[in-house]
């Protein structure tokens, strides 16, 4: 990246960092169970909702109790249950049509990041009926109040229940992008670890490492605050304590609770302090090949940390202490390297590999351009890279002749 581009990125990021205290960040109101939802909706005179979820979650019966209590309390509920991983523009459009046809007044996103983001994106289109999702992509483009939104995460996770973001895939171009604006922060989040009990080990592993990537990328970036550093470190501590346990025994509810908390804290940290190139590269790959976001990001994270080199050693030392793999008196370089090793090791223990099968070399230039477009100038990464420099990560995870399992 040339010096002028670097300067532009850093000035842009510094401007946003200075603005943090005056920007309207807020946290959702937290509920522990869905049982409190009908009363809350009635208090707000919201008697008609769109419940947005995916077929597996509804098929597993996770939404059943909520649907029943909404009905019992006279709240008209339309259900959109066709969300797929990496939700698309057409999915959001279909859900929006249902919202309008059924004259809904509020949204409930029940599921992983895909269902919550679909609900949030429907909210953006309701607030801005004359815009397309593409128009609203990027930073601070929604502006207007979205319908009252309740997020119920069933993965731990994306942290979408507390973030400004909704990540959507353009099904025609394969471009995955984020809408990022304050009205997209849900009004309410229901944090009930029971909703994550049925999460299979592989998805528990990938989504849990996504949480780690949020906390780590937020922590090593240049736009941290005292609060986001604390949230990120707490999330890292919880992931290293509980993720392996949650993967190995899905019924370990202490571990599930710890991971749901970590996911929320990771979301709180990165919604203010942003993510970095592990996410930008991951979005381009999951958009191109429809890969699971968490697992893809998990594989990329240690490569990206290594590429930043010694510039992030002080932050990595703090992360190593939080992860329990170094002490205050451990030499900085040693502690930093221990943290990266600990990320590799955690990936290995929970069954996440080191390569992403199925990448086509001829797609790399295009994907790296998309990643650079997403990352620069918005993400306050410790070391700036342009599209050419980002290409290395696709080759790092490239697997000759590999096909996806
Ligand atoms: N908005 C944000 O701040 C944010 C942050 C990170 C990622 N994302 C986006 O979120 C999406 C990924 O979300 P995700 O990783 O939570 O996964 P997901 O919502 O795509 O779900 C993955 C799979 O897990 C299944 N699943 C979810 N909960 C389950 C449960 N309790 N039991 C059994 N199966 C369950 C789903 O049916 C699905 O098949 C991506 O599009 C990603 O880009 C958004
Ligand atoms: Fe993520």
CSV table of C-alpha atoms and ligand atoms in Angstrom, one decimal:
chain,number,residue,atom,x,y,z
A,1,UNK,CA,0.0,0.0,0.0
A,2,UNK,CA,1.4,3.4,-0.9
A,3,UNK,CA,2.1,6.1,1.7
A,4,UNK,CA,-0.9,8.3,0.6
A,5,UNK,CA,-3.4,5.3,0.9
A,6,UNK,CA,-1.9,4.5,4.3
A,7,UNK,CA,-2.3,8.1,5.4
A,8,UNK,CA,-5.9,8.2,4.3
A,9,UNK,CA,-6.7,5.0,6.2
A,10,UNK,CA,-5.1,6.1,9.4
A,11,UNK,CA,-6.7,9.6,9.3
A,12,UNK,CA,-10.1,8.0,8.7
A,13,UNK,CA,-9.6,5.5,11.5
A,14,UNK,CA,-8.3,8.2,13.9
A,15,UNK,CA,-11.4,10.3,13.1
A,16,UNK,CA,-13.7,7.5,14.1
A,17,UNK,CA,-11.6,6.7,17.2
A,18,UNK,CA,-11.9,10.3,18.4
A,19,UNK,CA,-15.7,10.2,17.8
A,20,UNK,CA,-16.2,7.0,19.9
A,21,UNK,CA,-17.3,9.0,23.0
A,22,UNK,CA,-20.0,11.0,21.1
A,23,UNK,CA,-21.3,8.2,18.9
A,24,UNK,CA,-24.6,6.6,20.0
A,25,UNK,CA,-23.3,3.2,21.1
A,26,UNK,CA,-25.7,1.3,23.3
A,27,UNK,CA,-26.2,-2.2,24.6
A,28,UNK,CA,-29.4,-4.2,24.2
A,29,UNK,CA,-31.6,-4.8,27.3
A,30,UNK,CA,-30.7,-8.3,28.4
A,31,UNK,CA,-33.3,-11.0,29.2
A,32,UNK,CA,-32.5,-14.5,30.5
A,33,UNK,CA,-35.5,-16.2,29.0
A,34,UNK,CA,-38.0,-15.8,26.2
A,35,UNK,CA,-40.9,-15.9,28.7
A,36,UNK,CA,-40.5,-12.2,29.3
A,37,UNK,CA,-41.0,-11.3,25.6
A,38,UNK,CA,-44.8,-11.1,25.4
A,39,UNK,CA,-45.1,-8.7,28.3
A,40,UNK,CA,-42.4,-6.5,26.8
A,41,UNK,CA,-44.1,-6.4,23.4
A,42,UNK,CA,-47.5,-5.6,25.0
A,43,UNK,CA,-46.0,-2.8,27.1
A,44,UNK,CA,-44.8,-1.3,23.8
A,45,UNK,CA,-48.2,-1.9,22.1
A,46,UNK,CA,-46.5,-4.2,19.6
A,47,UNK,CA,-49.1,-6.8,18.8
A,48,UNK,CA,-47.8,-8.3,15.6
A,49,UNK,CA,-44.2,-9.6,15.1
A,50,UNK,CA,-42.1,-11.3,12.4
A,51,UNK,CA,-40.1,-14.2,13.8
A,52,UNK,CA,-37.0,-14.8,11.6
A,53,UNK,CA,-35.3,-18.2,12.0
A,54,UNK,CA,-33.8,-21.1,10.0
A,55,UNK,CA,-35.4,-24.5,9.2
A,56,UNK,CA,-33.1,-26.5,11.4
A,57,UNK,CA,-33.7,-24.4,14.5
A,58,UNK,CA,-37.5,-24.5,14.0
A,59,UNK,CA,-37.3,-28.2,13.1
A,60,UNK,CA,-35.5,-28.8,16.4
A,61,UNK,CA,-38.4,-27.2,18.2
A,62,UNK,CA,-36.3,-24.3,19.6
A,63,UNK,CA,-38.8,-21.7,18.7
A,64,UNK,CA,-41.9,-23.7,19.8
A,65,UNK,CA,-42.2,-22.3,23.3
A,66,UNK,CA,-41.8,-18.7,22.1
A,67,UNK,CA,-44.4,-19.2,19.4
A,68,UNK,CA,-46.8,-20.7,21.9
A,69,UNK,CA,-46.5,-17.9,24.5
A,70,UNK,CA,-46.8,-15.3,21.8
A,71,UNK,CA,-50.0,-16.9,20.6
A,72,UNK,CA,-51.3,-17.3,24.2
A,73,UNK,CA,-50.7,-13.6,24.8
A,74,UNK,CA,-52.6,-12.6,21.6
A,75,UNK,CA,-49.5,-11.4,19.7
A,76,UNK,CA,-49.9,-12.2,16.0
A,77,UNK,CA,-46.8,-14.0,14.8
A,78,UNK,CA,-45.7,-14.5,11.3
A,79,UNK,CA,-42.8,-16.9,10.9
A,80,UNK,CA,-40.1,-16.7,8.3
A,81,UNK,CA,-38.1,-19.9,8.7
A,82,UNK,CA,-36.1,-20.1,5.4
A,83,UNK,CA,-32.8,-18.4,6.5
A,84,UNK,CA,-29.7,-20.3,5.3
A,85,UNK,CA,-26.1,-19.8,6.5
A,86,UNK,CA,-24.6,-16.7,4.9
A,87,UNK,CA,-28.0,-15.1,4.4
A,88,UNK,CA,-28.6,-13.5,1.0
A,89,UNK,CA,-30.2,-10.4,-0.3
A,90,UNK,CA,-33.1,-12.4,-1.7
A,91,UNK,CA,-33.7,-14.1,1.6
A,92,UNK,CA,-33.9,-10.7,3.3
A,93,UNK,CA,-36.2,-9.4,0.6
A,94,UNK,CA,-38.5,-12.4,1.0
A,95,UNK,CA,-38.7,-11.9,4.8
A,96,UNK,CA,-39.4,-8.2,4.3
A,97,UNK,CA,-42.3,-9.0,2.0
A,98,UNK,CA,-43.8,-11.2,4.8
A,99,UNK,CA,-43.2,-8.4,7.3
A,100,UNK,CA,-45.2,-6.0,5.1
A,101,UNK,CA,-48.0,-8.5,4.1
A,102,UNK,CA,-48.6,-9.4,7.7
A,103,UNK,CA,-48.5,-5.8,8.9
A,104,UNK,CA,-45.8,-6.6,11.5
A,105,UNK,CA,-44.6,-4.0,13.9
A,106,UNK,CA,-41.5,-5.7,15.5
A,107,UNK,CA,-38.8,-8.3,14.6
A,108,UNK,CA,-37.4,-11.3,16.5
A,109,UNK,CA,-34.2,-12.8,15.1
A,110,UNK,CA,-34.0,-16.3,16.6
A,111,UNK,CA,-30.9,-18.4,15.6
A,112,UNK,CA,-27.3,-17.9,14.8
A,113,UNK,CA,-25.8,-14.8,13.2
A,114,UNK,CA,-27.5,-15.7,9.9
A,115,UNK,CA,-31.1,-15.4,11.4
A,116,UNK,CA,-30.3,-12.4,13.6
A,117,UNK,CA,-28.6,-10.6,10.7
A,118,UNK,CA,-31.5,-11.3,8.4
A,119,UNK,CA,-33.9,-9.8,11.0
A,120,UNK,CA,-31.6,-6.8,11.4
A,121,UNK,CA,-31.4,-6.3,7.6
A,122,UNK,CA,-35.2,-6.6,7.3
A,123,UNK,CA,-35.3,-3.8,9.9
A,124,UNK,CA,-32.9,-1.7,7.8
A,125,UNK,CA,-35.1,-2.1,4.7
A,126,UNK,CA,-38.3,-1.2,6.7
A,127,UNK,CA,-36.6,2.0,7.9
A,128,UNK,CA,-35.3,2.8,4.4
A,129,UNK,CA,-37.9,1.4,2.0
A,130,UNK,CA,-36.5,3.3,-1.0
A,131,UNK,CA,-33.0,1.9,-0.6
A,132,UNK,CA,-31.4,-1.5,-1.5
A,133,UNK,CA,-29.3,-3.5,0.9
A,134,UNK,CA,-26.3,-2.6,-1.3
A,135,UNK,CA,-27.0,1.1,-0.8
A,136,UNK,CA,-27.1,0.5,3.0
A,137,UNK,CA,-23.9,-1.5,3.0
A,138,UNK,CA,-20.8,0.0,4.7
A,139,UNK,CA,-20.6,2.3,7.6
A,140,UNK,CA,-23.4,4.7,8.9
A,141,UNK,CA,-25.8,4.4,6.0
A,142,UNK,CA,-29.0,3.4,7.7
A,143,UNK,CA,-29.6,6.4,9.9
A,144,UNK,CA,-33.3,6.0,10.6
A,145,UNK,CA,-34.9,4.1,13.5
A,146,UNK,CA,-35.6,0.4,12.6
A,147,UNK,CA,-38.5,-1.6,14.0
A,148,UNK,CA,-38.2,-2.8,17.6
A,149,UNK,CA,-35.9,-5.8,17.4
A,150,UNK,CA,-35.3,-8.8,19.7
A,151,UNK,CA,-32.2,-11.0,19.1
A,152,UNK,CA,-32.1,-14.5,20.5
A,153,UNK,CA,-28.7,-16.1,19.7
A,154,UNK,CA,-28.5,-19.9,19.4
A,155,UNK,CA,-24.8,-20.0,18.6
A,156,UNK,CA,-22.0,-18.6,20.7
A,157,UNK,CA,-21.2,-17.0,18.5
A,158,UNK,CA,-21.3,-13.9,16.4
A,159,UNK,CA,-22.3,-11.5,19.1
A,160,UNK,CA,-24.8,-10.1,16.5
A,161,UNK,CA,-27.3,-9.6,19.4
A,162,UNK,CA,-25.2,-6.6,20.5
A,163,UNK,CA,-23.5,-5.3,17.4
A,164,UNK,CA,-24.1,-2.6,14.8
A,165,UNK,CA,-23.6,-5.1,12.0
A,166,UNK,CA,-25.7,-7.2,9.7
A,167,UNK,CA,-23.7,-9.3,7.3
A,168,UNK,CA,-25.4,-10.1,4.0
A,169,UNK,CA,-24.4,-12.0,0.8
A,170,UNK,CA,-25.2,-10.7,-2.6
A,171,UNK,CA,-26.4,-14.0,-4.2
A,172,UNK,CA,-25.6,-12.8,-7.7
A,173,UNK,CA,-22.1,-11.4,-7.3
A,174,UNK,CA,-20.9,-13.6,-4.3
A,175,UNK,CA,-20.0,-10.3,-2.5
A,176,UNK,CA,-20.5,-10.5,1.2
A,177,UNK,CA,-20.7,-7.2,3.0
A,178,UNK,CA,-21.8,-5.7,6.2
A,179,UNK,CA,-24.3,-3.0,7.0
A,180,UNK,CA,-22.9,-1.1,10.0
A,181,UNK,CA,-25.0,1.5,11.8
A,182,UNK,CA,-26.4,2.2,15.2
A,183,UNK,CA,-30.1,1.6,14.5
A,184,UNK,CA,-29.1,-2.1,13.8
A,185,UNK,CA,-28.2,-2.7,17.4
A,186,UNK,CA,-31.0,-4.9,18.7
A,187,UNK,CA,-33.3,-3.4,21.4
A,188,UNK,CA,-33.3,-6.6,23.4
A,189,UNK,CA,-31.1,-9.7,23.6
A,190,UNK,CA,-32.2,-13.0,25.2
A,191,UNK,CA,-29.1,-14.8,26.5
A,192,UNK,CA,-30.3,-18.2,27.5
A,193,UNK,CA,-27.6,-21.0,27.1
A,194,UNK,CA,-30.4,-23.6,26.8
A,195,UNK,CA,-30.8,-22.3,23.2
A,196,UNK,CA,-27.3,-23.5,22.4
A,197,UNK,CA,-27.5,-27.0,23.9
A,198,UNK,CA,-28.4,-28.6,20.6
A,199,UNK,CA,-25.5,-27.0,18.7
A,200,UNK,CA,-23.4,-29.8,17.2
A,201,UNK,CA,-19.7,-30.0,18.1
A,202,UNK,CA,-18.4,-28.8,14.7
A,203,UNK,CA,-20.6,-25.7,14.8
A,204,UNK,CA,-19.9,-25.1,18.5
A,205,UNK,CA,-16.2,-25.2,17.6
A,206,UNK,CA,-16.4,-22.8,14.6
A,207,UNK,CA,-18.7,-20.3,16.2
A,208,UNK,CA,-16.7,-20.3,19.4
A,209,UNK,CA,-13.6,-19.5,17.5
A,210,UNK,CA,-15.5,-16.7,15.8
A,211,UNK,CA,-16.0,-15.2,19.2
A,212,UNK,CA,-12.3,-15.5,19.9
A,213,UNK,CA,-11.5,-13.8,16.6
A,214,UNK,CA,-13.8,-10.9,17.5
A,215,UNK,CA,-12.1,-10.4,20.8
A,216,UNK,CA,-8.6,-10.7,19.5
A,217,UNK,CA,-9.1,-8.6,16.4
A,218,UNK,CA,-10.8,-5.9,18.4
A,219,UNK,CA,-8.0,-6.0,21.1
A,220,UNK,CA,-5.0,-5.8,18.7
A,221,UNK,CA,-6.6,-2.9,16.6
A,222,UNK,CA,-5.8,0.8,17.0
A,223,UNK,CA,-9.3,1.9,18.1
A,224,UNK,CA,-9.7,0.2,21.5
A,225,UNK,CA,-11.0,1.9,24.6
A,226,UNK,CA,-10.5,0.9,28.2
A,227,UNK,CA,-13.9,-0.8,28.2
A,228,UNK,CA,-13.4,-2.7,24.9
A,229,UNK,CA,-10.0,-3.9,26.0
A,230,UNK,CA,-11.5,-5.3,29.2
A,231,UNK,CA,-14.4,-6.9,27.4
A,232,UNK,CA,-12.1,-8.5,24.8
A,233,UNK,CA,-9.8,-9.9,27.5
A,234,UNK,CA,-12.8,-11.3,29.4
A,235,UNK,CA,-14.1,-13.0,26.3
A,236,UNK,CA,-10.6,-14.5,25.6
A,237,UNK,CA,-10.4,-15.8,29.1
A,238,UNK,CA,-13.9,-17.5,28.8
A,239,UNK,CA,-13.1,-19.0,25.4
A,240,UNK,CA,-9.9,-20.6,26.6
A,241,UNK,CA,-11.7,-21.9,29.7
A,242,UNK,CA,-14.9,-23.2,28.2
A,243,UNK,CA,-14.8,-23.7,24.4
A,244,UNK,CA,-13.1,-27.1,24.4
A,245,UNK,CA,-15.5,-28.3,27.2
A,246,UNK,CA,-18.6,-27.1,25.2
A,247,UNK,CA,-17.3,-28.9,22.1
A,248,UNK,CA,-16.6,-32.2,23.9
A,249,UNK,CA,-19.8,-32.2,25.9
A,250,UNK,CA,-22.7,-30.1,24.5
A,251,UNK,CA,-24.7,-30.7,27.7
A,252,UNK,CA,-22.0,-29.0,29.9
A,253,UNK,CA,-24.3,-26.0,30.6
A,254,UNK,CA,-21.6,-24.2,32.6
A,255,UNK,CA,-19.4,-24.2,29.5
A,256,UNK,CA,-22.4,-23.2,27.3
A,257,UNK,CA,-23.2,-20.3,29.6
A,258,UNK,CA,-19.5,-19.2,29.6
A,259,UNK,CA,-19.4,-19.3,25.8
A,260,UNK,CA,-22.6,-17.3,25.4
A,261,UNK,CA,-21.2,-14.7,27.7
A,262,UNK,CA,-18.0,-14.7,25.8
A,263,UNK,CA,-19.8,-14.2,22.6
A,264,UNK,CA,-21.7,-11.3,23.9
A,265,UNK,CA,-18.6,-9.7,25.3
A,266,UNK,CA,-16.7,-10.3,22.0
A,267,UNK,CA,-19.6,-8.6,20.2
A,268,UNK,CA,-19.5,-5.6,22.7
A,269,UNK,CA,-15.7,-5.2,22.0
A,270,UNK,CA,-15.7,-5.4,18.3
A,271,UNK,CA,-18.8,-3.3,17.7
A,272,UNK,CA,-16.9,-0.4,19.0
A,273,UNK,CA,-13.3,-1.4,18.1
A,274,UNK,CA,-13.9,-3.3,14.8
A,275,UNK,CA,-12.5,-6.6,13.5
A,276,UNK,CA,-9.5,-7.0,11.1
A,277,UNK,CA,-8.2,-8.8,8.1
A,278,UNK,CA,-9.0,-12.3,9.4
A,279,UNK,CA,-12.7,-11.2,9.1
A,280,UNK,CA,-12.3,-9.4,5.8
A,281,UNK,CA,-10.5,-12.3,4.1
A,282,UNK,CA,-13.0,-14.8,5.7
A,283,UNK,CA,-16.0,-12.9,4.4
A,284,UNK,CA,-14.6,-13.0,0.9
A,285,UNK,CA,-14.1,-16.7,1.1
A,286,UNK,CA,-17.4,-17.6,2.7
A,287,UNK,CA,-19.2,-15.3,0.1
A,288,UNK,CA,-17.4,-17.0,-2.8
A,289,UNK,CA,-17.7,-20.7,-1.7
A,290,UNK,CA,-20.5,-20.5,0.9
A,291,UNK,CA,-18.2,-21.6,3.8
A,292,UNK,CA,-19.2,-21.4,7.5
A,293,UNK,CA,-18.1,-18.0,8.8
A,294,UNK,CA,-16.7,-19.2,12.2
A,295,UNK,CA,-14.6,-22.1,10.9
A,296,UNK,CA,-13.2,-20.1,8.0
A,297,UNK,CA,-12.2,-17.2,10.4
A,298,UNK,CA,-10.8,-19.6,12.9
A,299,UNK,CA,-8.4,-21.1,10.3
A,300,UNK,CA,-7.3,-17.7,9.2
A,301,UNK,CA,-6.8,-16.1,12.6
A,302,UNK,CA,-3.4,-17.5,13.5
A,303,UNK,CA,-1.9,-16.8,10.1
A,304,UNK,CA,-3.1,-13.2,10.3
A,305,UNK,CA,-1.6,-12.8,13.8
A,306,UNK,CA,1.7,-14.2,12.6
A,307,UNK,CA,1.7,-11.8,9.6
A,308,UNK,CA,1.4,-8.7,11.8
A,309,UNK,CA,4.8,-9.6,13.3
A,310,UNK,CA,6.3,-7.9,16.3
A,311,UNK,CA,4.1,-4.9,16.0
A,312,UNK,CA,1.4,-6.6,18.1
A,313,UNK,CA,3.6,-8.4,20.6
A,314,UNK,CA,2.5,-6.2,23.6
A,315,UNK,CA,-1.2,-6.9,22.9
A,316,UNK,CA,-0.5,-10.6,22.3
A,317,UNK,CA,1.2,-10.8,25.6
A,318,UNK,CA,-1.9,-9.4,27.4
A,319,UNK,CA,-4.0,-11.9,25.4
A,320,UNK,CA,-1.6,-14.7,26.4
A,321,UNK,CA,-2.0,-13.9,30.0
A,322,UNK,CA,-5.8,-13.8,29.6
A,323,UNK,CA,-5.6,-17.2,27.9
A,324,UNK,CA,-3.6,-18.6,30.7
A,325,UNK,CA,-0.5,-19.4,28.6
A,326,UNK,CA,1.8,-16.7,30.0
A,327,UNK,CA,2.4,-14.6,33.1
A,328,UNK,CA,3.2,-11.0,33.8
A,329,UNK,CA,6.9,-11.8,34.0
A,330,UNK,CA,7.0,-13.9,30.8
A,331,UNK,CA,9.3,-12.2,28.2
A,332,UNK,CA,7.1,-10.3,25.7
A,333,UNK,CA,8.2,-12.2,22.5
A,334,UNK,CA,7.8,-15.5,24.2
A,335,UNK,CA,4.4,-14.6,25.6
A,336,UNK,CA,3.2,-13.3,22.2
A,337,UNK,CA,4.4,-16.5,20.4
A,338,UNK,CA,2.7,-18.6,23.1
A,339,UNK,CA,-0.6,-16.9,22.4
A,340,UNK,CA,-0.4,-17.7,18.6
A,341,UNK,CA,0.6,-21.3,19.5
A,342,UNK,CA,-2.4,-21.5,21.9
A,343,UNK,CA,-4.7,-20.5,19.1
A,344,UNK,CA,-3.3,-23.2,16.7
A,345,UNK,CA,-3.6,-25.7,19.6
A,346,UNK,CA,-7.1,-24.8,20.5
A,347,UNK,CA,-8.1,-25.1,16.8
A,348,UNK,CA,-6.5,-28.5,16.7
A,349,UNK,CA,-8.1,-29.7,20.0
A,350,UNK,CA,-11.6,-28.9,18.8
A,351,UNK,CA,-11.2,-30.3,15.3
A,352,UNK,CA,-10.5,-27.2,13.2
A,353,UNK,CA,-7.8,-27.7,10.5
A,354,UNK,CA,-5.1,-25.4,9.1
A,355,UNK,CA,-6.3,-25.3,5.5
A,356,UNK,CA,-9.4,-24.4,3.6
A,357,UNK,CA,-10.1,-26.9,0.8
A,358,UNK,CA,-11.7,-25.9,-2.4
A,359,UNK,CA,-10.1,-22.5,-3.0
A,360,UNK,CA,-9.5,-21.8,-6.7
A,361,UNK,CA,-6.3,-19.9,-7.5
A,362,UNK,CA,-8.0,-18.0,-10.2
A,363,UNK,CA,-10.4,-16.5,-7.7
A,364,UNK,CA,-7.7,-15.2,-5.3
A,365,UNK,CA,-7.1,-11.8,-6.9
A,366,UNK,CA,-10.8,-11.0,-6.9
A,367,UNK,CA,-11.4,-12.2,-3.3
A,368,UNK,CA,-8.3,-10.2,-2.0
A,369,UNK,CA,-9.7,-7.1,-3.7
A,370,UNK,CA,-13.0,-7.6,-1.9
A,371,UNK,CA,-11.2,-8.2,1.4
A,372,UNK,CA,-9.2,-5.0,0.9
A,373,UNK,CA,-12.4,-3.1,0.1
A,374,UNK,CA,-14.0,-4.3,3.3
A,375,UNK,CA,-11.0,-3.7,5.5
A,376,UNK,CA,-9.6,-0.4,4.2
A,377,UNK,CA,-10.0,2.2,5.5
A,378,UNK,CA,-12.6,1.1,8.1
A,379,UNK,CA,-10.8,-1.6,10.1
A,380,UNK,CA,-8.1,0.0,12.4
A,381,UNK,CA,-5.7,-3.0,11.9
A,382,UNK,CA,-2.2,-2.9,13.4
A,383,UNK,CA,-0.5,-3.3,10.0
A,384,UNK,CA,-2.2,-2.0,6.8
A,385,UNK,CA,-2.2,-4.3,3.8
A,386,UNK,CA,-3.6,-3.7,0.3
A,387,UNK,CA,-5.2,-6.4,-1.9
A,388,UNK,CA,-1.9,-7.6,-3.2
A,389,UNK,CA,-0.5,-8.1,0.3
A,390,UNK,CA,-3.7,-9.8,1.4
A,391,UNK,CA,-3.4,-12.5,-1.3
A,392,UNK,CA,-0.8,-14.2,0.9
A,393,UNK,CA,-3.6,-15.4,3.3
A,394,UNK,CA,-5.4,-17.3,0.6
A,395,UNK,CA,-2.2,-19.1,-0.3
A,396,UNK,CA,-1.5,-19.8,3.4
A,397,UNK,CA,-4.8,-21.7,3.7
A,398,UNK,CA,-4.8,-23.1,0.1
A,399,UNK,CA,-4.9,-26.8,-0.1
A,400,UNK,CA,-3.7,-28.4,-3.3
A,401,UNK,CA,-6.4,-30.6,-4.8
A,402,UNK,CA,-8.5,-30.3,-1.6
A,403,UNK,CA,-12.2,-30.7,-1.6
A,404,UNK,CA,-14.5,-29.8,1.2
A,405,UNK,CA,-15.9,-32.4,3.5
B,1,LIG,N1,-23.8,-9.2,12.7
B,1,LIG,C1,-22.6,-9.5,13.3
B,1,LIG,O1,-22.1,-8.7,14.1
B,1,LIG,C2,-21.9,-10.7,12.8
B,1,LIG,C3,-20.7,-11.1,13.5
B,1,LIG,C4,-20.0,-12.2,13.0
B,1,LIG,C5,-20.6,-13.0,12.0
B,1,LIG,N2,-21.8,-12.6,11.4
B,1,LIG,C6,-22.4,-13.4,10.4
B,1,LIG,O2,-23.2,-14.4,11.0
B,1,LIG,C7,-23.3,-15.5,10.1
B,1,LIG,C8,-22.9,-16.8,10.9
B,1,LIG,O3,-23.7,-17.0,12.0
B,1,LIG,P1,-23.4,-18.3,12.9
B,1,LIG,O4,-21.9,-18.6,12.9
B,1,LIG,O5,-24.0,-17.9,14.2
B,1,LIG,O6,-24.1,-19.5,12.2
B,1,LIG,P2,-25.5,-19.6,11.4
B,1,LIG,O7,-26.5,-18.7,11.9
B,1,LIG,O8,-25.1,-19.5,9.9
B,1,LIG,O9,-25.8,-21.1,11.7
B,1,LIG,C9,-25.0,-22.1,11.3
B,1,LIG,C10,-25.7,-23.5,11.4
B,1,LIG,O10,-25.9,-23.8,12.8
B,1,LIG,C11,-27.2,-24.2,13.0
B,1,LIG,N3,-27.6,-23.9,14.3
B,1,LIG,C12,-27.6,-22.7,14.9
B,1,LIG,N4,-28.0,-22.7,16.2
B,1,LIG,C13,-28.2,-24.1,16.4
B,1,LIG,C14,-28.6,-24.8,17.6
B,1,LIG,N5,-28.8,-24.2,18.8
B,1,LIG,N6,-28.7,-26.1,17.5
B,1,LIG,C15,-28.5,-26.8,16.3
B,1,LIG,N7,-28.1,-26.1,15.2
B,1,LIG,C16,-28.0,-24.8,15.3
B,1,LIG,C17,-28.0,-23.5,11.9
B,1,LIG,O11,-29.2,-24.1,11.6
B,1,LIG,C18,-27.0,-23.5,10.7
B,1,LIG,O12,-27.2,-24.6,10.0
B,1,LIG,C19,-22.4,-15.3,8.9
B,1,LIG,O13,-23.2,-14.8,7.9
B,1,LIG,C20,-21.5,-14.2,9.5
B,1,LIG,O14,-20.9,-13.4,8.5
B,1,LIG,C21,-22.4,-11.5,11.9
B,2,LIG,FE1,-17.1,-13.1,13.0
